[in-house]
Tab-separated table of C-alpha atoms in Angstrom:
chain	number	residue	atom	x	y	z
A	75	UNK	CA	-1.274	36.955	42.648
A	76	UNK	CA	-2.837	39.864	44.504
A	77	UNK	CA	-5.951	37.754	45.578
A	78	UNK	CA	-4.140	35.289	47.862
A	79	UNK	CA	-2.257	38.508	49.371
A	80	UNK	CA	-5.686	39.856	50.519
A	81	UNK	CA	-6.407	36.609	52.400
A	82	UNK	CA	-3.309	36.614	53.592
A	83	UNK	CA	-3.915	40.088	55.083
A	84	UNK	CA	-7.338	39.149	56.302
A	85	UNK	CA	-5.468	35.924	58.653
A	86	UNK	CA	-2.621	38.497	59.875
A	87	UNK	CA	-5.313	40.822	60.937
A	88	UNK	CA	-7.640	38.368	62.693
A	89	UNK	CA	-4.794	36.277	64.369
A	90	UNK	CA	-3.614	39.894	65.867
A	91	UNK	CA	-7.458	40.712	67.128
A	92	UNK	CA	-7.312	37.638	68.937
A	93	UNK	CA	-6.228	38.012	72.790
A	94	UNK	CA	-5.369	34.790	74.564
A	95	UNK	CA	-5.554	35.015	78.183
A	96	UNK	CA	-3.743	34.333	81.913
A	97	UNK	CA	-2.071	30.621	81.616
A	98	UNK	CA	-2.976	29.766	78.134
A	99	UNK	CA	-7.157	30.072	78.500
A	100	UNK	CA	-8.259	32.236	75.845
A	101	UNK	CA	-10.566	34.941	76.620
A	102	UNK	CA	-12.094	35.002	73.086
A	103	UNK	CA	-16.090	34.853	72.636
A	104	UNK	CA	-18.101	32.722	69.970
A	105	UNK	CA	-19.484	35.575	68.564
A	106	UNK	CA	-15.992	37.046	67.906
A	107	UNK	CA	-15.028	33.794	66.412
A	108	UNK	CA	-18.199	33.611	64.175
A	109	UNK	CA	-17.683	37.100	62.628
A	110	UNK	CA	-13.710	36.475	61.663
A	111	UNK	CA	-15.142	33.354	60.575
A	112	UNK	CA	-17.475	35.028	58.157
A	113	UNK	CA	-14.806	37.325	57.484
A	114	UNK	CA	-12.370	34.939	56.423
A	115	UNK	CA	-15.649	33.067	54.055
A	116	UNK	CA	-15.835	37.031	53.017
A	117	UNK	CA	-12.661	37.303	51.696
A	118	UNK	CA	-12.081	33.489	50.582
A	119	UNK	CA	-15.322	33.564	48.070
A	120	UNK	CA	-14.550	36.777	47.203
A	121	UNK	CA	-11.052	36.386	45.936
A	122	UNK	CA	-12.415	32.900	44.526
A	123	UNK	CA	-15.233	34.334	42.722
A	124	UNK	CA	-12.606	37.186	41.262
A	125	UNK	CA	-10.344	34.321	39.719
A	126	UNK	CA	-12.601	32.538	38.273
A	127	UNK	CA	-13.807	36.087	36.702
A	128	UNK	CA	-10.358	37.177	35.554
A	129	UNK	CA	-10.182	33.346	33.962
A	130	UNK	CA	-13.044	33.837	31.991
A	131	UNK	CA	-12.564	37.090	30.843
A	132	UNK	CA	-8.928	36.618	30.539
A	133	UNK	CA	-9.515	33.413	28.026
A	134	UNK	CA	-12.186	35.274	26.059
A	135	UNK	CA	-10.355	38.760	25.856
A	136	UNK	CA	-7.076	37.149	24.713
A	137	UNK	CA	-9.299	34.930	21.917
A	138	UNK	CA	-11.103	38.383	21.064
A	139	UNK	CA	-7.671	40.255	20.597
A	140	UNK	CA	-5.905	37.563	18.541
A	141	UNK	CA	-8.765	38.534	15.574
A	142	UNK	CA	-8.905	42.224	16.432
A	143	UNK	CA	-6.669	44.535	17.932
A	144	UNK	CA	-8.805	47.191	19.520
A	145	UNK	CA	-9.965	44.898	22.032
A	146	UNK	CA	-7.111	45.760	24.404
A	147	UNK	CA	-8.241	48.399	26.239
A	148	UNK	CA	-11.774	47.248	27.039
A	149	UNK	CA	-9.737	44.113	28.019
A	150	UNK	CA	-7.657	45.364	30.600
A	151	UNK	CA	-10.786	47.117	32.135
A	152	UNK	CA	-12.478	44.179	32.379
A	153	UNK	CA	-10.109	42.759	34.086
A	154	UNK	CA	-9.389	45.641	36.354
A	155	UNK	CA	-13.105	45.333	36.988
A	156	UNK	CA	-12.815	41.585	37.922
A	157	UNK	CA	-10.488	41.857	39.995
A	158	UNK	CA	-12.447	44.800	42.250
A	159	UNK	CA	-14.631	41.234	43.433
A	160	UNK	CA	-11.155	40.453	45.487
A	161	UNK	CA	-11.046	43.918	46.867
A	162	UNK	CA	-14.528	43.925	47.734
A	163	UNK	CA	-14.257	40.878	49.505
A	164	UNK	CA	-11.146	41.999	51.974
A	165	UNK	CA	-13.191	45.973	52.739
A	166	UNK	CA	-16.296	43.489	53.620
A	167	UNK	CA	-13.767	40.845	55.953
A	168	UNK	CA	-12.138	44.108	57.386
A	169	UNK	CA	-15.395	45.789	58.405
A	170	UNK	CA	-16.297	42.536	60.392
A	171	UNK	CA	-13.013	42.313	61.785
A	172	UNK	CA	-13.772	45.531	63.247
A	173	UNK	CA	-16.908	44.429	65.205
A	174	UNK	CA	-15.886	41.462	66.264
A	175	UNK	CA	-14.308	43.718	69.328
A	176	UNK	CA	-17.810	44.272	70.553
A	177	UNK	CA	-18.907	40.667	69.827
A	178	UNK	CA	-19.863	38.965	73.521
């Protein structure tokens, strides 16, 4: 679902920071590359760690709510609050995308 989008986002955003230079030789640093590196890990483990969250809780909730009914609303916050990992994951890989520009 939404989790692959934001790593999706994160790749469109780091293959547009990247500036390739005269005649094919890119002018792009290994510090630069380090940081969208650690962006992309950012946003990969975050969204991965969010899955597996909304899996668990998912499985449980939906086991809780066959036996009792007012479940459902502390369900769906749950996983509302799972899936805040993903988000937190692509703010984190954005912030390093934006110093990677002063990476030398």
């Amino acid at each position: 679902g939404i989790l692959g989008i934001y790593g999706m986002i994160v790749a469109v955003i780091i293959n547009g920071s990247m500036a390739s230079g005269v005649g094919g030789v890119g002018k792009y640093p290994s510090g630069a590359g380090y940081i969208h590196f650690g962006a992309g890990l950012a946003a990969g483990l975050s969204s991965l760690a969010a899955g597996l969250a909304i899996g668990i809780v998912g499985d449980t909730s939906v086991r809780a709510y066959g036996k009792q009914e007012k479940i459902f609303v502390a369900m769906v916050l749950m996983l509302i609050f799972a899936e805040a990992l993903g988000l937190y994951g692509l703010i984190i890989a954005l912030l390093m995308n934006g110093t990677a520009g002063t990476a030398m």
